[in-house]
Coordinates of C-alpha atoms and ligand atoms in Angstrom, one line a residue:
M1 CA 0.0 0.0 0.0
T2 CA 1.5 3.4 -1.0
D3 CA 0.3 6.2 1.2
I4 CA 0.9 9.7 -0.1
E5 CA 0.6 12.5 2.4
G6 CA 0.1 16.3 2.0
Q7 CA -0.6 17.5 -1.5
P8 CA -2.7 14.9 -3.3
L9 CA -1.6 13.0 -6.4
W10 CA -3.8 14.2 -9.2
V11 CA -4.8 11.6 -11.8
A12 CA -6.9 12.1 -14.9
I13 CA -8.3 9.0 -16.7
V14 CA -9.5 9.7 -20.2
G15 CA -12.4 7.2 -20.9
S16 CA -15.0 5.9 -18.4
G17 CA -15.3 2.4 -19.7
P18 CA -14.2 -0.8 -17.9
A19 CA -10.4 -0.1 -18.2
G20 CA -10.9 3.4 -16.8
Y21 CA -13.0 2.3 -13.9
Y22 CA -10.8 -0.7 -13.0
T23 CA -7.7 1.7 -13.0
A24 CA -9.5 4.1 -10.7
E25 CA -10.5 1.2 -8.4
A26 CA -7.0 0.0 -8.2
L27 CA -5.6 3.5 -7.6
T28 CA -8.1 4.2 -4.8
K29 CA -7.3 0.8 -3.1
N30 CA -3.6 1.4 -3.1
A31 CA -3.2 5.1 -2.4
E32 CA -4.9 7.3 0.2
N33 CA -4.1 10.8 -0.8
I34 CA -5.1 10.6 -4.4
R35 CA -7.8 12.5 -6.5
I36 CA -9.0 11.0 -9.7
D37 CA -11.1 12.6 -12.4
I38 CA -12.6 10.2 -15.0
L39 CA -13.3 12.1 -18.2
D40 CA -15.6 11.0 -21.0
R41 CA -16.7 12.7 -24.2
L42 CA -20.3 11.4 -23.6
P43 CA -22.5 12.6 -20.8
T44 CA -22.9 8.9 -19.8
P45 CA -20.3 6.7 -18.2
F46 CA -19.2 3.0 -18.6
G47 CA -18.1 3.0 -22.3
L48 CA -18.5 -0.4 -23.9
I49 CA -20.8 -1.6 -21.1
R50 CA -23.4 0.8 -22.3
G51 CA -22.5 1.2 -25.9
G52 CA -20.9 -2.1 -26.9
V53 CA -22.1 -5.1 -24.8
A54 CA -25.1 -6.6 -26.5
P55 CA -28.5 -5.4 -25.2
D56 CA -29.6 -9.0 -24.5
H57 CA -26.5 -9.6 -22.3
Q58 CA -27.8 -7.6 -19.3
S59 CA -25.9 -9.8 -16.8
I60 CA -22.6 -8.6 -18.4
K61 CA -23.9 -5.0 -18.2
A62 CA -24.5 -5.5 -14.5
V63 CA -20.8 -5.1 -13.9
A64 CA -21.5 -1.3 -14.0
R65 CA -22.8 -1.7 -10.4
R66 CA -19.1 -2.4 -9.4
Y67 CA -17.9 0.8 -11.2
E68 CA -20.6 2.8 -9.4
K69 CA -19.0 1.9 -6.1
T70 CA -15.7 3.4 -7.3
A71 CA -17.6 6.4 -8.7
A72 CA -19.2 6.9 -5.3
Q73 CA -15.9 7.4 -3.6
K74 CA -15.1 10.9 -2.4
N75 CA -11.8 11.1 -4.2
V76 CA -13.2 10.0 -7.6
R77 CA -15.2 12.3 -9.9
F78 CA -16.9 11.7 -13.3
V79 CA -16.6 14.5 -15.8
G80 CA -18.8 13.8 -18.7
N81 CA -19.4 15.6 -22.0
L82 CA -15.8 16.7 -22.2
N83 CA -13.8 15.6 -25.3
I84 CA -10.1 15.3 -24.8
G85 CA -8.4 16.1 -28.1
S86 CA -11.0 18.7 -29.2
D87 CA -12.5 20.5 -26.2
I88 CA -9.2 20.4 -24.3
T89 CA -5.9 18.8 -25.2
I90 CA -3.8 16.1 -23.6
D91 CA -1.1 18.8 -23.1
N92 CA -3.6 20.8 -21.1
L93 CA -4.3 17.8 -18.9
R94 CA -0.7 17.0 -18.4
L95 CA -0.1 20.5 -17.1
L96 CA -2.9 20.0 -14.5
Y97 CA -2.5 16.4 -13.4
D98 CA 0.5 14.4 -12.1
A99 CA -0.6 11.4 -14.2
V100 CA -2.9 11.1 -17.3
V101 CA -4.2 7.7 -18.3
L102 CA -5.6 7.1 -21.8
A103 CA -8.4 4.6 -21.5
N104 CA -10.4 5.6 -24.5
G105 CA -10.8 2.1 -25.9
A106 CA -10.9 1.1 -29.6
P107 CA -14.1 2.6 -31.0
Q108 CA -13.3 2.6 -34.7
D109 CA -13.9 -0.1 -37.2
L110 CA -10.9 -1.7 -38.9
K111 CA -11.2 -1.5 -42.7
L112 CA -11.6 -4.6 -44.8
G113 CA -9.4 -3.0 -47.5
L114 CA -11.5 -4.4 -50.3
S115 CA -12.7 -2.9 -53.5
G116 CA -16.4 -1.9 -53.0
E117 CA -16.1 -1.3 -49.3
D118 CA -17.6 2.2 -49.7
K119 CA -20.9 1.0 -51.2
I120 CA -24.1 1.8 -49.4
G121 CA -25.0 -1.3 -47.3
V122 CA -21.5 -2.0 -46.1
I123 CA -21.5 -1.3 -42.4
G124 CA -18.8 -1.7 -39.8
S125 CA -19.7 -3.4 -36.5
A126 CA -18.8 -0.4 -34.4
E127 CA -21.5 1.6 -36.3
F128 CA -24.0 -1.3 -36.2
V129 CA -23.5 -2.2 -32.6
G130 CA -23.5 1.5 -31.6
W131 CA -26.7 1.9 -33.5
Y132 CA -28.6 -0.9 -31.8
N133 CA -27.1 0.3 -28.4
S134 CA -28.3 3.9 -28.8
H135 CA -24.8 5.3 -29.0
P136 CA -25.3 9.0 -30.0
D137 CA -22.6 8.8 -32.7
F138 CA -24.6 6.1 -34.6
A139 CA -28.2 6.8 -33.7
S140 CA -28.9 8.1 -37.2
L141 CA -27.4 5.2 -39.1
N142 CA -30.8 4.0 -40.3
P143 CA -29.6 0.9 -42.2
N144 CA -31.9 -0.5 -44.9
L145 CA -33.1 -3.7 -43.3
N146 CA -35.9 -4.3 -45.9
I147 CA -33.7 -7.1 -47.2
K148 CA -33.6 -10.9 -47.2
D149 CA -29.9 -11.6 -47.1
V150 CA -27.2 -10.3 -44.8
V151 CA -23.5 -11.3 -44.8
V152 CA -21.6 -10.8 -41.5
I153 CA -17.8 -11.0 -42.0
G154 CA -15.8 -12.3 -39.0
N155 CA -15.8 -15.2 -36.6
G156 CA -15.4 -13.3 -33.4
N157 CA -17.9 -12.5 -30.6
V158 CA -18.9 -9.2 -32.2
A159 CA -19.9 -10.9 -35.4
V160 CA -21.9 -13.4 -33.4
D161 CA -23.6 -10.6 -31.5
C162 CA -24.6 -8.8 -34.7
A163 CA -26.0 -12.0 -36.2
R164 CA -27.9 -12.9 -33.0
I165 CA -29.4 -9.4 -32.6
L166 CA -30.6 -9.5 -36.2
A167 CA -32.2 -12.9 -35.7
K168 CA -33.9 -12.4 -32.4
T169 CA -37.6 -11.7 -32.2
A170 CA -39.3 -8.8 -30.4
K171 CA -40.3 -11.3 -27.7
E172 CA -36.8 -12.5 -27.2
M173 CA -35.6 -8.9 -26.9
A174 CA -38.4 -7.7 -24.6
S175 CA -36.3 -7.7 -21.5
T176 CA -33.4 -5.9 -23.1
D177 CA -32.4 -2.2 -23.7
L178 CA -32.2 -2.6 -27.5
A179 CA -32.6 0.9 -29.0
Q180 CA -36.2 1.6 -30.0
H181 CA -35.1 2.8 -33.4
A182 CA -33.3 -0.5 -34.0
A183 CA -36.2 -2.6 -32.7
K184 CA -38.6 -1.0 -35.2
L185 CA -36.4 -1.9 -38.1
I186 CA -35.0 -5.3 -37.0
H187 CA -38.3 -6.8 -35.9
T188 CA -40.1 -5.9 -39.1
A189 CA -37.2 -6.9 -41.4
P190 CA -38.0 -9.7 -43.9
I191 CA -34.5 -11.3 -43.3
E192 CA -34.3 -15.0 -44.4
N193 CA -30.6 -15.7 -44.5
I194 CA -27.7 -14.5 -42.3
Y195 CA -24.3 -15.7 -43.5
L196 CA -21.6 -15.6 -40.8
A197 CA -18.4 -15.9 -42.7
G198 CA -15.0 -16.8 -41.2
R199 CA -11.9 -16.8 -43.3
R200 CA -10.3 -19.7 -41.4
G201 CA -11.8 -22.9 -39.9
P202 CA -14.1 -23.9 -37.1
L203 CA -11.2 -24.5 -34.7
E204 CA -9.7 -21.0 -35.5
G205 CA -13.0 -19.2 -34.8
K206 CA -12.5 -16.5 -32.1
F207 CA -16.1 -16.8 -30.7
T208 CA -16.5 -18.3 -27.2
P209 CA -18.7 -21.3 -26.3
K210 CA -21.4 -19.4 -24.5
E211 CA -21.9 -17.0 -27.4
L212 CA -21.7 -19.7 -30.1
G213 CA -24.1 -21.9 -28.1
E214 CA -26.7 -19.1 -28.0
L215 CA -26.9 -19.3 -31.8
G216 CA -28.5 -22.8 -31.3
Q217 CA -31.3 -21.4 -29.1
L218 CA -33.0 -18.8 -31.2
E219 CA -36.7 -18.8 -31.5
N220 CA -37.0 -17.9 -35.2
C221 CA -33.6 -18.8 -36.5
V222 CA -31.8 -22.0 -37.1
A223 CA -28.0 -22.3 -37.1
L224 CA -26.7 -24.3 -40.0
V225 CA -23.2 -25.6 -40.8
D226 CA -21.7 -27.6 -43.7
P227 CA -20.8 -31.0 -42.2
K228 CA -17.8 -31.2 -44.5
Q229 CA -16.3 -28.2 -42.8
I230 CA -16.6 -29.5 -39.2
P231 CA -13.7 -31.7 -38.0
N232 CA -14.2 -34.8 -35.9
D233 CA -11.6 -33.9 -33.4
L234 CA -9.4 -31.2 -32.0
M235 CA -6.2 -32.2 -33.8
G236 CA -3.6 -29.4 -33.9
V237 CA -5.3 -27.3 -31.2
D238 CA -3.0 -25.5 -28.7
P239 CA -3.3 -27.6 -25.5
K240 CA -4.1 -24.4 -23.5
E241 CA -7.2 -23.9 -25.7
L242 CA -8.5 -27.5 -25.8
T243 CA -11.4 -26.9 -23.4
L244 CA -12.7 -23.8 -25.1
K245 CA -12.3 -25.2 -28.6
G246 CA -13.8 -28.5 -27.6
K247 CA -16.9 -26.7 -26.4
N248 CA -17.1 -24.7 -29.6
L249 CA -16.7 -27.9 -31.6
N250 CA -19.5 -29.6 -29.6
H251 CA -21.9 -26.8 -30.5
L252 CA -20.9 -26.9 -34.2
K253 CA -21.5 -30.7 -34.3
K254 CA -24.9 -30.2 -32.8
F255 CA -25.7 -27.7 -35.6
I256 CA -25.0 -30.4 -38.2
E257 CA -28.3 -32.0 -37.2
N258 CA -30.3 -28.8 -37.9
T259 CA -32.3 -28.4 -41.1
S260 CA -33.0 -25.2 -43.0
S261 CA -36.8 -25.7 -43.0
E262 CA -37.0 -25.7 -39.2
K263 CA -37.3 -21.9 -38.7
P264 CA -37.9 -18.9 -40.9
I265 CA -34.4 -17.5 -40.7
N266 CA -31.4 -19.5 -41.7
L267 CA -28.1 -18.6 -40.0
H268 CA -25.3 -20.1 -42.2
I269 CA -22.1 -20.4 -40.2
M270 CA -19.5 -20.6 -42.9
F271 CA -15.8 -21.2 -42.7
Y272 CA -12.8 -21.1 -45.1
A273 CA -14.3 -18.1 -46.9
S274 CA -12.2 -15.0 -47.3
P275 CA -13.9 -11.8 -48.6
I276 CA -12.2 -10.4 -51.7
E277 CA -14.6 -7.9 -53.3
I278 CA -17.9 -6.2 -52.5
L279 CA -20.1 -6.2 -55.6
G280 CA -22.7 -3.7 -56.8
G281 CA -23.1 -0.1 -58.1
D282 CA -23.8 2.5 -55.4
L283 CA -25.6 -0.2 -53.4
V284 CA -24.2 -3.5 -52.4
T285 CA -25.6 -6.4 -54.4
G286 CA -23.3 -9.2 -53.2
I287 CA -19.9 -10.2 -52.0
K288 CA -17.3 -12.4 -53.6
F289 CA -15.3 -14.8 -51.5
E290 CA -12.3 -17.0 -52.1
K291 CA -12.3 -20.5 -50.7
T292 CA -9.4 -21.0 -48.3
K293 CA -7.5 -23.7 -46.3
V294 CA -5.6 -23.2 -43.1
E295 CA -1.8 -23.9 -43.1
A296 CA 0.2 -23.5 -39.9
G297 CA -2.7 -21.4 -38.5
K298 CA -2.7 -19.1 -41.6
C299 CA -5.4 -18.6 -44.1
V300 CA -4.3 -19.6 -47.6
G301 CA -6.4 -18.8 -50.7
L302 CA -7.3 -21.8 -53.0
G303 CA -8.0 -19.7 -56.2
E304 CA -11.6 -20.9 -56.2
Y305 CA -14.3 -18.2 -55.8
F306 CA -18.0 -17.9 -55.0
I307 CA -20.5 -15.1 -54.7
I308 CA -23.3 -14.5 -52.1
P309 CA -26.0 -12.1 -53.3
C310 CA -26.9 -9.7 -50.4
K311 CA -27.9 -6.1 -49.8
M312 CA -26.0 -5.7 -46.5
V313 CA -22.5 -6.6 -45.5
L314 CA -21.7 -6.2 -41.8
S315 CA -17.9 -6.2 -41.2
A316 CA -17.0 -7.4 -37.7
I317 CA -13.3 -7.8 -38.1
G318 CA -12.0 -5.8 -35.2
Y319 CA -11.4 -2.3 -34.0
Q320 CA -8.8 0.3 -33.4
S321 CA -8.3 3.2 -31.0
T322 CA -8.8 6.8 -31.8
P323 CA -5.5 8.7 -32.0
I324 CA -5.4 11.8 -29.8
S325 CA -3.0 14.6 -30.7
G326 CA -0.2 14.7 -28.0
A327 CA 0.1 11.0 -27.6
P328 CA 2.2 8.8 -29.9
F329 CA 0.1 6.3 -31.9
D330 CA 1.0 3.0 -33.5
P331 CA -1.2 2.8 -36.7
K332 CA -0.2 -0.9 -37.3
R333 CA -1.5 -2.0 -33.9
G334 CA -4.3 0.6 -33.8
C335 CA -3.4 1.7 -30.2
F336 CA -1.1 4.1 -28.4
K337 CA 2.7 3.3 -28.5
N338 CA 3.5 2.1 -25.0
D339 CA 5.6 -0.2 -23.0
N340 CA 3.2 -2.1 -20.7
G341 CA 1.0 0.9 -20.3
F342 CA 3.8 3.5 -20.0
I343 CA 3.8 6.0 -22.8
E344 CA 6.1 8.8 -21.5
N345 CA 6.7 10.6 -18.2
G346 CA 3.3 11.2 -16.6
L347 CA 1.3 9.7 -19.5
Y348 CA -0.1 6.1 -19.5
T349 CA -2.6 3.9 -21.3
V350 CA -4.7 1.0 -20.3
G351 CA -7.3 -1.5 -21.8
W352 CA -8.0 -1.6 -25.6
A353 CA -6.2 1.8 -26.1
K354 CA -3.1 0.1 -24.7
R355 CA -3.2 -3.5 -26.1
G356 CA -5.7 -3.4 -29.0
P357 CA -9.2 -4.9 -28.9
S358 CA -8.8 -8.3 -27.3
G359 CA -10.2 -10.1 -24.3
T360 CA -13.4 -9.8 -22.2
I361 CA -14.5 -7.0 -19.9
G362 CA -12.7 -8.8 -17.1
T363 CA -9.4 -8.7 -18.9
N364 CA -9.3 -5.0 -18.2
K365 CA -9.1 -5.6 -14.5
P366 CA -5.5 -6.9 -14.3
D367 CA -4.6 -4.3 -16.9
G368 CA -6.0 -1.5 -14.6
I369 CA -4.2 -3.0 -11.6
A370 CA -0.9 -3.0 -13.5
V371 CA -1.1 0.5 -14.7
A372 CA -2.2 1.8 -11.3
K373 CA 0.9 0.1 -9.8
L374 CA 3.1 1.8 -12.4
I375 CA 1.6 5.2 -11.7
L376 CA 2.0 4.9 -8.0
E377 CA 5.6 3.8 -8.4
Q378 CA 6.5 6.5 -10.8
S379 CA 4.5 9.5 -9.8
S380 CA 4.6 11.9 -6.9
P381 CA 2.4 14.8 -6.0
S382 CA 3.6 18.1 -7.3
E383 CA 2.2 21.6 -7.2
K384 CA -0.2 20.9 -10.1
K385 CA -3.7 22.3 -9.8
G386 CA -5.7 19.2 -10.7
R387 CA -9.4 19.5 -10.5
T388 CA -9.5 23.2 -9.7
G389 CA -7.4 23.9 -12.8
L390 CA -9.6 21.7 -15.0
D391 CA -12.7 23.5 -13.7
E392 CA -11.1 26.9 -14.4
L393 CA -10.3 25.7 -18.0
V394 CA -13.7 24.3 -18.6
S395 CA -15.3 27.5 -17.4
K396 CA -13.0 29.6 -19.5
C397 CA -13.8 27.6 -22.6
G398 CA -17.6 27.8 -21.9
L399 CA -17.9 24.0 -21.8
K400 CA -20.8 22.2 -20.0
I401 CA -19.7 19.2 -18.1
V402 CA -21.8 16.4 -16.7
T403 CA -21.2 15.1 -13.2
F404 CA -22.1 11.6 -11.9
E405 CA -25.2 13.1 -10.3
G406 CA -26.1 14.4 -13.7
W407 CA -25.7 11.0 -15.2
K408 CA -27.9 9.5 -12.4
K409 CA -30.7 11.9 -13.5
I410 CA -30.3 10.6 -17.1
E411 CA -30.3 7.0 -15.8
E412 CA -33.5 7.7 -13.8
A413 CA -35.3 9.2 -16.8
E414 CA -34.3 6.2 -18.9
E415 CA -35.6 3.8 -16.3
N416 CA -38.8 5.7 -16.0
A417 CA -39.3 5.7 -19.7
A418 CA -38.9 1.9 -20.0
E419 CA -41.9 -0.1 -21.2
G420 CA -42.8 -3.7 -20.3
L421 CA -39.9 -5.8 -19.2
A422 CA -37.2 -3.5 -20.7
P423 CA -34.8 -2.2 -18.0
R424 CA -34.5 1.2 -19.6
A425 CA -35.3 3.2 -22.8
K426 CA -32.0 4.8 -23.6
F427 CA -31.5 8.3 -24.9
S428 CA -29.5 8.4 -28.1
N429 CA -29.2 12.2 -28.4
I430 CA -26.8 14.2 -26.3
E431 CA -29.1 17.3 -26.3
D432 CA -31.9 15.3 -24.8
M433 CA -29.6 14.0 -22.1
L434 CA -28.4 17.5 -21.2
R435 CA -32.0 18.8 -21.1
I436 CA -32.9 16.2 -18.5
I437 CA -30.0 17.4 -16.3
D438 CA -31.1 21.0 -16.7
Ligands
NAP501 P1 -12.0 -10.7 -32.8 O1 -12.4 -11.6 -31.7 O2 -10.6 -10.4 -33.0 O3 -12.6 -11.4 -34.2 C1 -12.3 -10.8 -35.4 C2 -12.7 -11.7 -36.5 O4 -12.6 -11.0 -37.7 C3 -11.8 -13.0 -36.6 O5 -12.6 -14.1 -36.9 C4 -10.9 -12.6 -37.7 O6 -10.4 -13.7 -38.4 C5 -11.8 -11.8 -38.6 N1 -11.0 -11.0 -39.5 C6 -10.1 -10.0 -39.2 N2 -9.7 -9.4 -40.3 C7 -10.4 -10.0 -41.4 C8 -10.4 -9.8 -42.8 N3 -9.6 -8.8 -43.3 N4 -11.2 -10.5 -43.5 C9 -12.0 -11.4 -43.0 N5 -12.0 -11.7 -41.6 C10 -11.2 -11.0 -40.9 O7 -12.7 -9.3 -32.7 P2 -14.2 -8.9 -32.2 O8 -15.2 -10.0 -32.6 O9 -14.4 -7.5 -32.7 O10 -14.1 -8.9 -30.7 C11 -13.2 -8.0 -30.0 C12 -13.0 -8.5 -28.6 O11 -14.2 -8.3 -27.8 C13 -12.7 -10.0 -28.5 O12 -11.7 -10.2 -27.5 C14 -14.0 -10.5 -28.1 O13 -14.0 -11.8 -27.5 C15 -14.6 -9.5 -27.2 N6 -16.0 -9.6 -27.1 C16 -16.5 -10.4 -26.1 C17 -17.9 -10.5 -26.1 C18 -18.5 -11.4 -25.0 O14 -17.7 -11.9 -24.1 N7 -19.7 -11.7 -25.0 C19 -18.8 -9.9 -27.0 C20 -18.2 -9.1 -27.9 C21 -16.8 -9.0 -28.0 P3 -8.9 -14.3 -38.1 O15 -9.0 -15.0 -36.8 O16 -8.6 -15.2 -39.2 O17 -8.0 -13.1 -38.0

């Protein structure tokens, strides 16, 4: 336990998602004389928990209760509606705080890098997930879902989330906080086929067993696989992954028994299909794939091609962080240049902004503990103005920040507006949120 006496250690955390809150939790547990401001560009806290985790995974979202305990501590403050990089700079923050931690996640879609990617109907998962989760950045996406065929590219949990949310009925989504604008379109869409396309094989799929298994329990949608693509055993699998891959394989083997006529929507879980071109004019009309095989874990093209006609391509192939002026960025890794969370004197990073988009929500906990330890080892209180200085700057710039109490008013209004079994009806517009606080 590091106790710091006298002048407090001032820490600013940029981003109020899981990585930000786990860092704040670890800092408060290990230092007494510390003051932490958690800054977010949205008026709402909790990052991916609110805007990324699927609306039908409410038990995962419940981890926010843990972050609330940290938020309720006297030495922790939430400062919402403040965009670091545009409202105020990282350099401004570094002049005011002894340590600045970038925990701003990885909110941008990776590009497929394919011809035709700019056609109308090609949508990145960050946009689509943000849209169905009421994220203000994507509330106006308004995708054309008056379609029969959708291709989802990727074999990770986000691809599975997108396919499942498209396939679930209004009844299945009744106890969720699916955005109302999304519910209107999804639950009236005439979708018949969802193709979930992985460029490698079933044993290389990055989905996890619980998420894959859920695809076998949908009311209106049957999960289908090509039996020729499903191996009998786990040959070649890394011994550390045998349990996880074994569970995935069991689910896929069960899907072999399913038939397309069982339910109105067919979910085709496809492997060995690498996207090479998006087809169409201004609008998507299909996607061309190359068949592949896997050699030493790598995807190798076979020179054989096929086309799936469709009017929507959802690309769920991973994310990258948003660069912020004043912090060195590694465009190849899509995150800040850092050495185990250390960027440069007084500047740190954590979570997806540090390591790229991998792992579950819980993976951010050890990450937060590690960066907190580093900060407490390397930083000491100085004469910096901390919170007072930030408030002066905010006032000078005429900015309107949102406190945790302000967020609680938004939350209360959302809960009051919920209908039926839904836990809340989320705002998707920042002006509406600010009006509630006023
Ligand atoms: P991910 O797990 O890295 O999966 C990305 C998928 O996209 C992989 O199948 C990958 O294939 C494929 N891909 C990448 N580039 C491609 C390309 N150019 N063409 C075709 N396919 C391509 O990423 P994610 O699904 O975005 O998830 C991010 C993280 O959040 C993961 O750690 C995930 O587990 C986590 N998450 C967890 C949950 C949950 O726990 N319920 C829910 C959502 C997300 P290769 O493997 O061949 O590269």
